[in-house]
Short mmCIF file of C-alpha atoms in Angstrom, two decimals:
data_model
loop_
_atom_site.label_atom_id
_atom_site.label_comp_id
_atom_site.label_asym_id
_atom_site.label_seq_id
_atom_site.Cartn_x
_atom_site.Cartn_y
_atom_site.Cartn_z
CA MET X 168 18.35 -22.92 0.23
CA LYS X 169 19.86 -19.24 0.38
CA LYS X 170 17.48 -18.64 -2.17
CA ILE X 171 14.36 -19.83 0.25
CA PHE X 172 16.54 -17.67 3.15
CA THR X 173 16.67 -14.71 0.83
CA LEU X 174 12.66 -14.77 -0.19
CA VAL X 175 11.12 -14.92 2.98
CA MET X 176 13.41 -11.71 3.92
CA GLU X 177 12.43 -10.35 1.31
CA VAL X 178 9.10 -10.58 1.94
CA MET X 179 9.63 -10.31 6.15
CA ILE X 180 10.19 -6.34 5.19
CA LEU X 181 7.19 -6.23 2.78
CA TYR X 182 5.62 -7.37 5.74
CA LEU X 183 7.38 -5.13 7.93
CA PHE X 184 6.17 -1.90 5.34
CA ALA X 185 2.45 -3.20 5.38
CA ILE X 186 2.45 -3.84 9.74
CA ALA X 187 3.59 0.04 9.19
CA GLY X 188 0.56 0.98 7.04
CA ASN X 189 -1.70 -0.17 9.64
CA PHE X 190 -0.65 1.43 12.93
CA ILE X 191 -0.70 4.06 9.79
CA ALA X 192 -4.19 3.77 9.78
CA TRP X 193 -5.10 3.15 12.80
CA LEU X 194 -3.31 5.91 14.34
CA PHE X 195 -4.54 9.30 12.58
CA HIS X 196 -8.30 7.00 12.24
CA LEU X 197 -7.63 6.27 8.05
CA PRO X 198 -10.72 4.20 6.05
CA ILE X 199 -7.65 3.51 3.43
CA SER X 200 -6.34 -0.28 4.30
CA GLY X 201 -2.83 -0.65 5.79
CA SER X 202 -0.85 -2.54 2.50
CA ILE X 203 -1.95 -0.29 0.15
CA ILE X 204 -0.24 2.63 3.27
CA GLY X 205 2.25 0.46 2.98
CA LEU X 206 2.22 0.57 -1.17
CA PHE X 207 3.18 3.85 -1.45
CA ILE X 208 5.71 4.00 1.32
CA VAL X 209 7.94 2.25 -0.42
CA LEU X 210 7.05 3.91 -3.49
CA ILE X 211 8.56 7.02 -2.10
CA LEU X 212 11.44 5.31 -0.47
CA LEU X 213 12.04 3.56 -4.06
CA ARG X 214 11.59 7.35 -5.63
CA PHE X 215 14.19 8.94 -3.30
CA HIS X 216 16.90 6.10 -3.01
CA LEU X 217 16.19 5.28 0.59
CA LEU X 218 15.18 1.48 0.09
CA ASN X 219 16.96 -0.23 -2.90
CA LEU X 220 15.17 -2.62 -5.45
CA SER X 221 16.68 -5.03 -4.70
CA LEU X 222 15.51 -5.67 -2.10
CA ILE X 223 12.45 -6.57 -2.20
CA GLU X 224 12.12 -7.39 -5.55
CA ASN X 225 11.83 -11.28 -5.53
CA GLY X 226 9.70 -11.23 -2.83
CA ALA X 227 7.27 -8.86 -4.58
CA ALA X 228 7.47 -11.02 -7.17
CA PHE X 229 7.06 -13.94 -5.87
CA LEU X 230 4.22 -13.08 -3.85
CA MET X 231 2.39 -11.34 -7.09
CA SER X 232 2.73 -14.15 -8.74
CA GLU X 233 1.15 -17.15 -5.96
CA MET X 234 -1.21 -14.31 -4.82
CA LEU X 235 -4.06 -16.74 -5.22
CA LEU X 236 -3.12 -18.52 -3.24
CA PHE X 237 -3.49 -15.89 -0.52
CA PHE X 238 -7.70 -15.92 -1.82
CA VAL X 239 -8.22 -19.54 -1.52
CA PRO X 240 -8.57 -19.72 2.72
CA SER X 241 -10.96 -16.77 2.68
CA ALA X 242 -12.61 -18.46 -0.75
CA VAL X 243 -13.82 -21.97 1.43
CA ALA X 244 -15.99 -19.49 3.67
CA ILE X 245 -18.51 -19.82 0.77
CA ILE X 246 -19.78 -23.10 3.00
CA GLN X 247 -20.29 -20.82 5.81
CA TYR X 248 -23.01 -19.68 4.22
CA LYS X 249 -25.05 -22.13 2.47
CA GLU X 250 -28.20 -21.04 2.81
CA GLN X 251 -27.41 -17.88 1.07
CA ILE X 252 -26.05 -19.48 -1.55
CA LEU X 253 -28.62 -22.29 -2.42
CA GLN X 254 -31.05 -19.15 -2.15
CA HIS X 255 -29.78 -16.34 -3.19
CA GLY X 256 -26.27 -18.31 -5.67
CA SER X 257 -27.82 -17.42 -8.79
CA GLN X 258 -28.91 -14.15 -8.42
CA PHE X 259 -25.07 -13.27 -6.45
CA LEU X 260 -24.12 -14.99 -10.22
CA ILE X 261 -26.17 -13.02 -11.88
CA VAL X 262 -24.97 -10.03 -10.39
CA ILE X 263 -21.30 -10.70 -10.88
CA VAL X 264 -20.51 -11.39 -14.31
CA LEU X 265 -22.07 -9.18 -15.52
CA SER X 266 -21.15 -6.37 -13.55
CA THR X 267 -18.20 -8.06 -14.03
CA ILE X 268 -18.18 -7.76 -17.91
CA THR X 269 -19.55 -5.00 -18.17
CA VAL X 270 -16.74 -3.30 -16.05
CA MET X 271 -14.02 -4.24 -17.90
CA VAL X 272 -15.94 -3.76 -21.46
CA ILE X 273 -16.43 -0.56 -20.65
CA THR X 274 -12.75 0.87 -19.31
CA GLY X 275 -11.15 -1.43 -22.15
CA LEU X 276 -12.83 0.95 -24.90
CA VAL X 277 -12.45 3.98 -22.10
CA ALA X 278 -8.40 3.76 -21.71
CA GLN X 279 -8.48 2.31 -26.17
CA TYR X 280 -10.66 5.16 -26.96
CA TYR X 281 -8.43 7.86 -25.52
CA ILE X 282 -4.97 5.97 -25.48
CA ARG X 283 -5.37 6.10 -29.30
CA LYS X 284 -7.80 10.03 -28.78
CA TRP X 285 -4.57 11.40 -27.31
CA ALA X 286 -1.85 9.81 -29.30
CA VAL X 287 -3.50 11.03 -32.23
CA LYS X 288 -3.08 14.33 -31.00
CA LYS X 289 0.33 14.36 -30.59
CA GLY X 290 1.42 13.06 -33.54
CA GLU X 291 2.67 10.05 -32.12
CA ILE X 292 0.72 7.22 -35.13
CA MET R 152 -0.70 -25.91 16.80
CA PHE R 153 -1.59 -28.88 14.66
CA ALA R 154 -5.08 -27.59 13.46
CA ILE R 155 -2.21 -24.24 11.92
CA ILE R 156 0.15 -26.18 10.78
CA SER R 157 -2.43 -29.07 9.61
CA SER R 158 -4.39 -26.07 7.77
CA ILE R 159 -1.82 -24.69 5.67
CA PHE R 160 -0.14 -27.38 4.61
CA LEU R 161 -3.24 -28.62 2.75
CA THR R 162 -4.03 -25.64 1.81
CA ILE R 163 -1.13 -24.68 -0.12
CA VAL R 164 -0.93 -28.57 -1.28
CA VAL R 165 -4.06 -28.26 -2.66
CA TYR R 166 -2.96 -24.87 -4.10
CA ILE R 167 0.23 -26.69 -5.34
CA LEU R 168 -1.88 -29.77 -7.19
CA SER R 169 -4.27 -27.25 -9.31
CA LYS R 170 -2.46 -25.67 -9.88
CA LYS R 171 -0.40 -27.99 -11.70
CA MET R 172 -3.65 -29.40 -12.83
CA TYR R 173 -4.54 -25.46 -14.58
CA LYS R 174 -1.00 -25.08 -16.78
CA LYS R 175 -1.69 -28.99 -17.98
CA THR R 176 -5.36 -28.53 -19.37
CA LYS R 177 -5.17 -24.20 -19.68
CA ILE R 178 -8.54 -24.60 -19.25
CA ALA R 179 -9.49 -21.43 -17.36
CA LEU R 180 -12.40 -22.25 -15.15
CA LEU R 181 -9.75 -25.05 -14.12
CA SER R 182 -8.56 -22.24 -12.29
CA PRO R 183 -7.04 -22.85 -8.76
CA LEU R 184 -9.23 -20.18 -7.52
CA LEU R 185 -11.99 -22.52 -8.00
CA ILE R 186 -10.52 -25.80 -7.57
CA ALA R 187 -9.17 -25.52 -4.39
CA PRO R 188 -10.80 -23.75 -2.84
CA CYS R 189 -13.93 -26.48 -3.34
CA ILE R 190 -11.07 -29.54 -2.55
CA ILE R 191 -10.77 -27.83 0.29
CA SER R 192 -14.43 -27.22 1.45
CA SER R 193 -14.99 -30.95 0.97
CA LEU R 194 -12.32 -31.97 2.53
CA LEU R 195 -14.35 -29.66 5.58
CA VAL R 196 -17.55 -30.71 4.82
CA GLY R 197 -16.31 -35.08 4.37
CA LEU R 198 -14.68 -35.41 7.52
CA HIS R 199 -16.75 -32.97 9.77
CA ILE R 200 -14.20 -29.72 10.32
CA ASP R 201 -15.36 -26.04 10.96
CA TYR R 202 -14.63 -23.96 9.15
CA ASN R 203 -13.33 -20.89 11.73
CA ASP R 204 -10.75 -24.34 13.31
CA TYR R 205 -9.73 -24.25 9.63
CA ASP R 206 -9.61 -20.80 9.39
CA ARG R 207 -7.63 -20.49 11.97
CA GLY R 208 -4.23 -21.22 9.76
CA GLY R 209 -6.15 -19.99 6.35
CA ARG R 210 -5.66 -16.74 8.07
CA TYR R 211 -1.82 -16.94 8.03
CA LEU R 212 -2.33 -17.10 4.21
CA SER R 213 -5.05 -14.75 3.85
CA ASN R 214 -2.77 -11.96 5.96
CA LEU R 215 -0.33 -12.32 2.97
CA LEU R 216 -2.43 -9.99 0.93
CA GLN R 217 -1.51 -7.48 2.74
CA PRO R 218 3.01 -7.83 2.27
CA ALA R 219 1.08 -9.09 -1.24
CA VAL R 220 -0.07 -5.16 -2.18
CA VAL R 221 2.49 -3.88 -0.54
CA GLY R 222 5.03 -6.03 -3.46
CA PHE R 223 2.78 -3.67 -6.36
CA ALA R 224 5.31 -0.91 -5.85
CA VAL R 225 7.60 -2.92 -7.43
CA PRO R 226 5.79 -2.48 -10.79
CA LEU R 227 4.83 0.85 -10.35
CA TYR R 228 8.25 2.14 -9.40
CA LYS R 229 9.36 0.24 -12.84
CA TYR R 230 7.27 1.60 -14.98
CA ARG R 231 6.40 4.93 -13.57
CA ASN R 232 7.23 6.74 -16.43
CA VAL R 233 4.69 5.27 -18.87
CA LEU R 234 2.97 6.05 -15.96
CA LYS R 235 3.09 9.71 -16.03
CA LYS R 236 3.03 10.07 -19.77
CA TYR R 237 -0.27 7.78 -19.77
CA LEU R 238 -1.53 9.89 -16.15
CA LYS R 239 -4.77 11.97 -17.99
CA VAL R 240 -5.65 8.34 -19.39
CA ILE R 241 -5.68 6.46 -17.07
CA ALA R 242 -6.80 8.78 -14.97
CA VAL R 243 -9.89 8.87 -17.13
CA SER R 244 -10.61 4.99 -17.15
CA MET R 245 -10.54 4.37 -13.84
CA THR R 246 -13.36 7.08 -12.57
CA THR R 247 -15.34 5.99 -15.64
CA GLY R 248 -14.11 1.78 -14.18
CA VAL R 249 -14.84 2.63 -10.48
CA VAL R 250 -18.32 4.79 -10.99
CA VAL R 251 -20.19 1.98 -13.14
CA ALA R 252 -18.93 -0.94 -11.27
CA LEU R 253 -21.38 0.24 -8.29
CA VAL R 254 -23.91 1.58 -10.56
CA SER R 255 -24.30 -1.34 -12.24
CA CYS R 256 -23.14 -3.29 -9.24
CA GLY R 257 -27.18 -2.03 -7.73
CA ILE R 258 -28.90 -2.02 -11.17
CA PHE R 259 -28.03 -5.62 -12.19
CA SER R 260 -29.09 -6.02 -8.40
CA HIS R 261 -32.03 -4.30 -8.68
CA ILE R 262 -32.86 -6.58 -12.48
CA VAL R 263 -32.47 -9.57 -9.97
CA ARG R 264 -34.39 -8.33 -6.68
CA LEU R 265 -32.03 -8.97 -4.79
CA GLN R 266 -32.39 -7.08 -0.52
CA ASN R 267 -30.68 -4.52 -0.13
CA THR R 268 -28.77 -6.27 2.11
CA TYR R 269 -27.24 -8.45 -0.43
CA LEU R 270 -26.89 -5.64 -2.48
CA LEU R 271 -24.27 -3.73 0.16
CA SER R 272 -22.61 -6.85 0.54
CA LEU R 273 -21.93 -6.80 -3.45
CA LEU R 274 -21.39 -3.52 -4.25
CA PRO R 275 -17.54 -3.03 -2.66
CA ARG R 276 -16.96 -6.66 -5.29
CA SER R 277 -14.72 -5.58 -7.39
CA ILE R 278 -11.39 -4.74 -5.59
CA THR R 279 -8.96 -6.08 -3.49
CA THR R 280 -10.45 -8.02 -0.27
CA PRO R 281 -9.15 -6.46 2.55
CA ILE R 282 -10.01 -3.06 1.88
CA ALA R 283 -12.79 -4.39 -0.36
CA MET R 284 -13.78 -5.59 3.32
CA ALA R 285 -14.00 -2.20 4.76
CA VAL R 286 -16.35 0.11 1.94
CA SER R 287 -18.46 -3.47 3.51
CA PHE R 288 -18.60 -2.50 6.72
CA ASP R 289 -18.56 0.93 6.46
CA ILE R 290 -21.88 1.19 3.47
CA GLY R 291 -23.58 -1.19 6.08
CA GLY R 292 -22.50 -5.07 3.72
CA MET R 293 -21.58 -8.10 5.35
CA PRO R 294 -17.64 -8.04 5.08
CA THR R 295 -17.33 -12.21 4.62
CA MET R 296 -19.32 -12.19 2.44
CA THR R 297 -18.08 -9.49 0.43
CA ALA R 298 -14.93 -11.44 1.00
CA ILE R 299 -16.74 -13.97 -1.33
CA PHE R 300 -18.10 -11.53 -4.10
CA VAL R 301 -14.86 -10.41 -4.48
CA ILE R 302 -12.95 -14.90 -5.06
CA VAL R 303 -16.35 -15.32 -7.51
CA THR R 304 -15.07 -11.67 -8.81
CA GLY R 305 -11.83 -12.56 -9.44
CA LEU R 306 -12.72 -16.03 -10.88
CA SER R 307 -15.32 -13.94 -13.99
CA GLY R 308 -11.93 -11.94 -14.44
CA LEU R 309 -9.98 -14.78 -15.16
CA ILE R 310 -12.40 -16.56 -17.21
CA LEU R 311 -13.68 -13.55 -18.90
CA GLY R 312 -11.18 -10.79 -19.26
CA PRO R 313 -9.11 -12.97 -22.10
CA LEU R 314 -12.75 -13.68 -23.74
CA VAL R 315 -13.26 -9.38 -23.71
CA ILE R 316 -9.86 -8.64 -24.88
CA LYS R 317 -10.00 -10.84 -27.73
CA TYR R 318 -14.10 -9.58 -28.98
CA LEU R 319 -13.32 -6.37 -28.66
CA ARG R 320 -9.33 -6.90 -30.09
CA ILE R 321 -7.85 -4.54 -27.57
CA LYS R 322 -4.67 -3.98 -28.26
CA GLU R 323 -3.32 -1.71 -26.10
CA LYS R 324 -1.88 -3.33 -23.08
CA LEU R 325 -2.49 -0.22 -21.19
CA ALA R 326 -5.89 -0.79 -21.94
CA ARG R 327 -5.19 -4.33 -21.21
CA GLY R 328 -4.37 -3.94 -18.62
CA LEU R 329 -6.51 -1.43 -16.75
CA LEU R 330 -8.96 -3.52 -17.22
CA LEU R 331 -7.89 -6.78 -16.03
CA GLY R 332 -6.92 -4.83 -12.60
CA MET R 333 -9.72 -2.51 -12.81
CA GLY R 334 -12.93 -6.23 -13.47
CA ALA R 335 -10.87 -8.11 -11.45
CA HIS R 336 -8.53 -7.08 -8.76
CA GLY R 337 -6.25 -9.06 -7.37
CA ALA R 338 -7.64 -12.25 -9.89
CA GLY R 339 -7.23 -9.60 -12.32
CA THR R 340 -3.36 -8.95 -12.48
CA SER R 341 -2.37 -12.45 -11.76
CA LYS R 342 -3.75 -13.09 -15.16
CA ALA R 343 -2.20 -9.80 -16.96
CA LEU R 344 1.48 -10.70 -16.07
CA GLU R 345 0.70 -13.64 -18.11
CA PHE R 346 -0.56 -11.83 -20.92
CA GLY R 347 3.33 -9.44 -20.47
CA THR R 348 4.90 -7.93 -17.20
CA GLU R 349 3.70 -4.26 -18.96
CA GLU R 350 0.23 -5.32 -18.43
CA GLY R 351 0.60 -6.46 -14.98
CA ALA R 352 2.17 -3.48 -14.35
CA ALA R 353 -1.09 -0.93 -15.37
CA ALA R 354 -3.29 -3.30 -13.62
CA SER R 355 -1.33 -3.32 -10.25
CA LEU R 356 -2.31 0.24 -10.78
CA ALA R 357 -5.71 -0.12 -11.61
CA MET R 358 -5.64 -2.50 -9.27
CA VAL R 359 -4.81 0.24 -6.51
CA LEU R 360 -6.97 2.97 -8.19
CA ALA R 361 -9.78 1.44 -8.35
CA ALA R 362 -9.77 0.32 -4.25
CA ILE R 363 -9.03 3.76 -3.01
CA PHE R 364 -11.29 5.65 -5.97
CA THR R 365 -14.11 3.04 -4.34
CA LEU R 366 -13.69 4.52 -0.66
CA ILE R 367 -14.41 7.61 -1.88
CA PHE R 368 -16.84 6.68 -4.45
CA ALA R 369 -19.14 4.00 -2.58
CA PRO R 370 -19.63 6.04 0.09
CA ILE R 371 -21.06 9.11 -2.14
CA LEU R 372 -22.94 6.80 -4.30
CA THR R 373 -24.47 4.29 -2.29
CA PRO R 374 -27.71 6.11 -0.75
CA LEU R 375 -28.31 7.02 -4.90
CA VAL R 376 -28.08 2.94 -5.78
CA LEU R 377 -29.79 1.39 -2.94
CA LEU R 378 -33.30 3.54 -4.21
#
């Protein structure tokens, strides 16, 4: 029970940072989403030891491991677009699948190439 | 109130069940991200429940995506030394990844002859939902459609990512994480965590950088992609 309580507390702390981020984005008309701003606030606070890692560690791990759950309601929204999906569904799927493969292949190869190249330069391999 | 609680309850129960099923079978196509929405939408259609009524509760769960994104600060902080060491690799790979994501999406949309409204909604599909929706709105797409494309991208990444890693023989943990986080945002990151914590950290960094870079590059590249 105590475990659940601390988990809820940690999630709420993270939520507060997201809300703070949203407020900052709104206040300064920033085009960046509040949660990304919240992420940077937490990073800075951790870096300068103003926030203890143990205060959010379990909550963050929990949220990250159950992240797919938070996508489910917006995935259900697909039933609102029955017509478009029936009409263009295969086109959407082709574009998304091909583009995702292209992105992953190129990103992976570029990263691998430079990791090896720069490691050789530094004499690590 | 009852409707809100019951749709949250329904979503969590269906999610837990589909997760159990996925863990038993380990078939990528049975990801909870595909099975759970299928079950829930069939229930909604079968019981004649309007999506908007369902989403009154559902949006509380969607909102938890925000603290989840904030939570990615933890792996980033823990692995800051590794990330600092590979800053150059990360910067080059992510810039390439974001530009390729936007341009390839545009090219493939033209090849299958999609109208521009759909193309604009597809463009930000490889980044995390809240930012993808914001970018979509910014460049003139339909944010809700973008949210769906983001999910389909996540699903494709979950299934195809491990195959790309396997067949290209990507051995470096950093490269694995970057391609998963760049290609399939949060969903890819959850897959990266299955590989290991370092892959997970790289993927969360990739996810965050992809979002930021897309915010910058999307408005610049959109006119070029539209032709």
